[in-house]
Amino acid sequence: MKRAGDPAAVGVDVQRSSEARLQQSWTANAGAWTEAVREGRIESRRLGTDRALLEAVMSRAPGRLLDVGCGEGWLARALAPHGFEVVGIDGSEELIASAQELGGGTFHVLGYEELTSRPDVVAGPFDSVVCNFSLLSESLTGLLRALADRLTPDGELIVQTVHPFAAAGDEPYRDGWREEAFEGFGDGFTASMPWFYRTMGSWVRELRAADLGLVDCLEPLHPQTTRPLSLVLIARLAHHD
Amino acid sequence: MKRAGDPAAVGVDVQRSSEARLQQSWTANAGAWTEAVREGRIESRRLGTDRALLEAVMSRAPGRLLDVGCGEGWLARALAPHGFEVVGIDGSEELIASAQELGGGTFHVLGYEELTSRPDVVAGPFDSVVCNFSLLSESLTGLLRALADRLTPDGELIVQTVHPFAAAGDEPYRDGWREEAFEGFGDGFTASMPWFYRTMGSWVRELRAADLGLVDCLEPLHPQTTRPLSLVLIARLAHHD
């Protein structure tokens, strides 16, 4: 029985409503997001996070790549000239339509829960699976397992995310829901976005729970502040590294 | 030929003199260190780093444990009642003499370079190898390989170190030599100690270079500031995890 004030029940409610608002925000902000990415309005991307991801991907031979939460598709367009065959998926119809307009890969409207529950959709194997600032949920184990299942035996999962150190701010260094207001990203962001902050240890444990082992961890730096701009986790199947 | 102002040559000189002063500091400060540990003068240890290490070790069944840079031997004394068979090594004769006085394990005066060059000394296999704030050098690969060679197939290497995020301070988030003055540790510290600061990514790469894979990463928090007190890296042989 659920009691008022039961911390566990409150936690479940927070998670449920945050996950729902997280998904909705990508529909509400799809147009603004496409503009922000295409016009280079996001400073951290210009300063190094786009380049860090491209270098991580391109350090290996070209192959099949799954772009999870591909948004308006910039990564496929950047990689296509280098021989990568990119499949992009995103839950937002409008973002996938924007991606398809400019091409560079194959794009599908697909929610993460479908990827998790149906091994037949977007079937592997992929040489690389990329999640570029697109793992924002509290519960990741099912999705990470579904991604691990789609990797070649020596394939790599590449996750770029906010750096746990740089993003801690004045809040406790603990996992928890935070709110992104998209300040400085330009106009048209009508919805703020809940996202789940994770510590370094939490990332390592999430990967392990999906039988993935961390093989490298890149930390591109802000050229002026010399603080990390992001964290790039590179993982392989634990028994095939 | 070594030219004046050659950055590579300067780097080698800095490394050589820092490593020498690092070793000397443990001889110079041995008495002060023994007092500081035994009288509980080091705040971070009281607040949680000792407990974090003990919990990491004791989460597994008792077995043979190698304590690398054991100092005055507190870990052996804490673990002995729980059935662990501890072998402690340290480069400082005075610290090993202090450890032997109070017992709890077997202690040897041994420099890391001997451990690295002679597979026959302190022969494995060990179920756990612990380095508690004792990996302070710039070059770790040889030592980590020597430790990996002494692990049982499912053995764990447990490294506790300063947290790269908390210890960055105002300096760039980059690997490099820093200086520890032992302020607040009590009297008698006559020598400051050079130590090599490492980023998170640097730790992951050092482990991988020794064929060790990170399986967990603990971050005990300061109870008031809720910032990490330390980083506890738990690694296993990459092909046996």
PDB file of C-alpha atoms in Angstrom, chain A residues 163-165 168-174 199-202 204-205 208 213-219 221-223 225-228 231 236 238-241, chain B residues 163-166 168-174 199-202 204-205 208 213-219 221 223 225-228 231 236 238-241:
ATOM      1  CA  HIS A 163      31.061  15.843 -16.633  1.00  0.00           C
ATOM      2  CA  PRO A 164      30.074  14.807 -13.085  1.00  0.00           C
ATOM      3  CA  PHE A 165      32.684  17.179 -11.640  1.00  0.00           C
ATOM      4  CA  ALA A 168      28.040  19.154  -9.721  1.00  0.00           C
ATOM      5  CA  GLY A 169      27.847  22.882  -9.093  1.00  0.00           C
ATOM      6  CA  ASP A 170      26.853  23.687  -5.540  1.00  0.00           C
ATOM      7  CA  GLU A 171      24.614  20.653  -5.224  1.00  0.00           C
ATOM      8  CA  PRO A 172      25.660  17.483  -3.397  1.00  0.00           C
ATOM      9  CA  TYR A 173      27.819  15.063  -5.373  1.00  0.00           C
ATOM     10  CA  ARG A 174      24.990  12.544  -5.560  1.00  0.00           C
ATOM     11  CA  THR A 199      28.356  10.604 -10.323  1.00  0.00           C
ATOM     12  CA  MET A 200      31.392   8.920 -11.874  1.00  0.00           C
ATOM     13  CA  GLY A 201      30.840   5.808  -9.766  1.00  0.00           C
ATOM     14  CA  SER A 202      27.220   5.655 -10.862  1.00  0.00           C
ATOM     15  CA  VAL A 204      30.760   2.797 -13.935  1.00  0.00           C
ATOM     16  CA  ARG A 205      28.098   0.751 -12.140  1.00  0.00           C
ATOM     17  CA  ARG A 208      28.772  -2.965 -15.400  1.00  0.00           C
ATOM     18  CA  GLY A 213      33.465  -2.546 -19.079  1.00  0.00           C
ATOM     19  CA  LEU A 214      34.955   0.935 -19.224  1.00  0.00           C
ATOM     20  CA  VAL A 215      38.050   0.898 -21.451  1.00  0.00           C
ATOM     21  CA  ASP A 216      38.690   4.623 -21.723  1.00  0.00           C
ATOM     22  CA  CYS A 217      37.398   7.889 -20.386  1.00  0.00           C
ATOM     23  CA  LEU A 218      38.076  11.146 -22.233  1.00  0.00           C
ATOM     24  CA  GLU A 219      37.710  14.566 -20.657  1.00  0.00           C
ATOM     25  CA  LEU A 221      38.890  20.631 -21.491  1.00  0.00           C
ATOM     26  CA  HIS A 222      37.568  24.153 -21.846  1.00  0.00           C
ATOM     27  CA  PRO A 223      40.482  25.986 -23.503  1.00  0.00           C
ATOM     28  CA  THR A 225      39.080  27.524 -17.751  1.00  0.00           C
ATOM     29  CA  THR A 226      40.890  24.160 -18.206  1.00  0.00           C
ATOM     30  CA  ARG A 227      37.877  22.467 -16.577  1.00  0.00           C
ATOM     31  CA  PRO A 228      36.342  19.405 -18.257  1.00  0.00           C
ATOM     32  CA  LEU A 231      32.945  13.114 -20.057  1.00  0.00           C
ATOM     33  CA  ARG A 236      33.152  -2.761 -24.481  1.00  0.00           C
ATOM     34  CA  ALA A 238      33.028  -7.102 -20.462  1.00  0.00           C
ATOM     35  CA  HIS A 239      34.035 -10.543 -21.701  1.00  0.00           C
ATOM     36  CA  HIS A 240      35.332  -9.456 -25.081  1.00  0.00           C
ATOM     37  CA  ASP A 241      37.711  -6.607 -24.286  1.00  0.00           C
TER      38      ASP A 241
ATOM     39  CA  HIS B 163      39.581  12.371  -5.805  1.00  0.00           C
ATOM     40  CA  PRO B 164      40.568  13.995  -9.118  1.00  0.00           C
ATOM     41  CA  PHE B 165      37.579  16.335  -8.942  1.00  0.00           C
ATOM     42  CA  ALA B 166      37.966  17.398  -5.324  1.00  0.00           C
ATOM     43  CA  ALA B 168      41.825  19.744  -8.782  1.00  0.00           C
ATOM     44  CA  GLY B 169      41.509  22.951  -6.809  1.00  0.00           C
ATOM     45  CA  ASP B 170      42.252  26.012  -8.901  1.00  0.00           C
ATOM     46  CA  GLU B 171      44.856  24.233 -11.016  1.00  0.00           C
ATOM     47  CA  PRO B 172      44.134  22.920 -14.521  1.00  0.00           C
ATOM     48  CA  TYR B 173      42.388  19.555 -14.694  1.00  0.00           C
ATOM     49  CA  ARG B 174      45.511  17.877 -16.065  1.00  0.00           C
ATOM     50  CA  THR B 199      42.639  12.911 -13.868  1.00  0.00           C
ATOM     51  CA  MET B 200      39.910  10.276 -13.903  1.00  0.00           C
ATOM     52  CA  GLY B 201      40.735   9.379 -17.503  1.00  0.00           C
ATOM     53  CA  SER B 202      44.396   8.991 -16.606  1.00  0.00           C
ATOM     54  CA  VAL B 204      41.375   4.428 -16.293  1.00  0.00           C
ATOM     55  CA  ARG B 205      44.180   4.382 -18.865  1.00  0.00           C
ATOM     56  CA  ARG B 208      44.124  -0.608 -18.838  1.00  0.00           C
ATOM     57  CA  GLY B 213      39.612  -3.271 -15.999  1.00  0.00           C
ATOM     58  CA  LEU B 214      37.711  -0.940 -13.681  1.00  0.00           C
ATOM     59  CA  VAL B 215      34.753  -2.808 -12.175  1.00  0.00           C
ATOM     60  CA  ASP B 216      33.652  -0.281  -9.562  1.00  0.00           C
ATOM     61  CA  CYS B 217      34.476   3.195  -8.384  1.00  0.00           C
ATOM     62  CA  LEU B 218      33.477   4.349  -4.905  1.00  0.00           C
ATOM     63  CA  GLU B 219      33.341   7.977  -3.867  1.00  0.00           C
ATOM     64  CA  LEU B 221      31.463  11.869   0.648  1.00  0.00           C
ATOM     65  CA  PRO B 223      29.304  14.389   5.551  1.00  0.00           C
ATOM     66  CA  THR B 225      30.242  19.452   2.274  1.00  0.00           C
ATOM     67  CA  THR B 226      28.884  16.408   0.345  1.00  0.00           C
ATOM     68  CA  ARG B 227      32.016  16.563  -1.853  1.00  0.00           C
ATOM     69  CA  PRO B 228      34.011  13.359  -2.493  1.00  0.00           C
ATOM     70  CA  LEU B 231      38.225   7.874  -5.042  1.00  0.00           C
ATOM     71  CA  ARG B 236      40.189  -6.896 -12.026  1.00  0.00           C
ATOM     72  CA  ALA B 238      40.658  -7.522 -17.905  1.00  0.00           C
ATOM     73  CA  HIS B 239      40.134 -11.025 -19.262  1.00  0.00           C
ATOM     74  CA  HIS B 240      38.863 -12.581 -16.065  1.00  0.00           C
ATOM     75  CA  ASP B 241      36.123 -10.207 -14.942  1.00  0.00           C
TER      76      ASP B 241
END
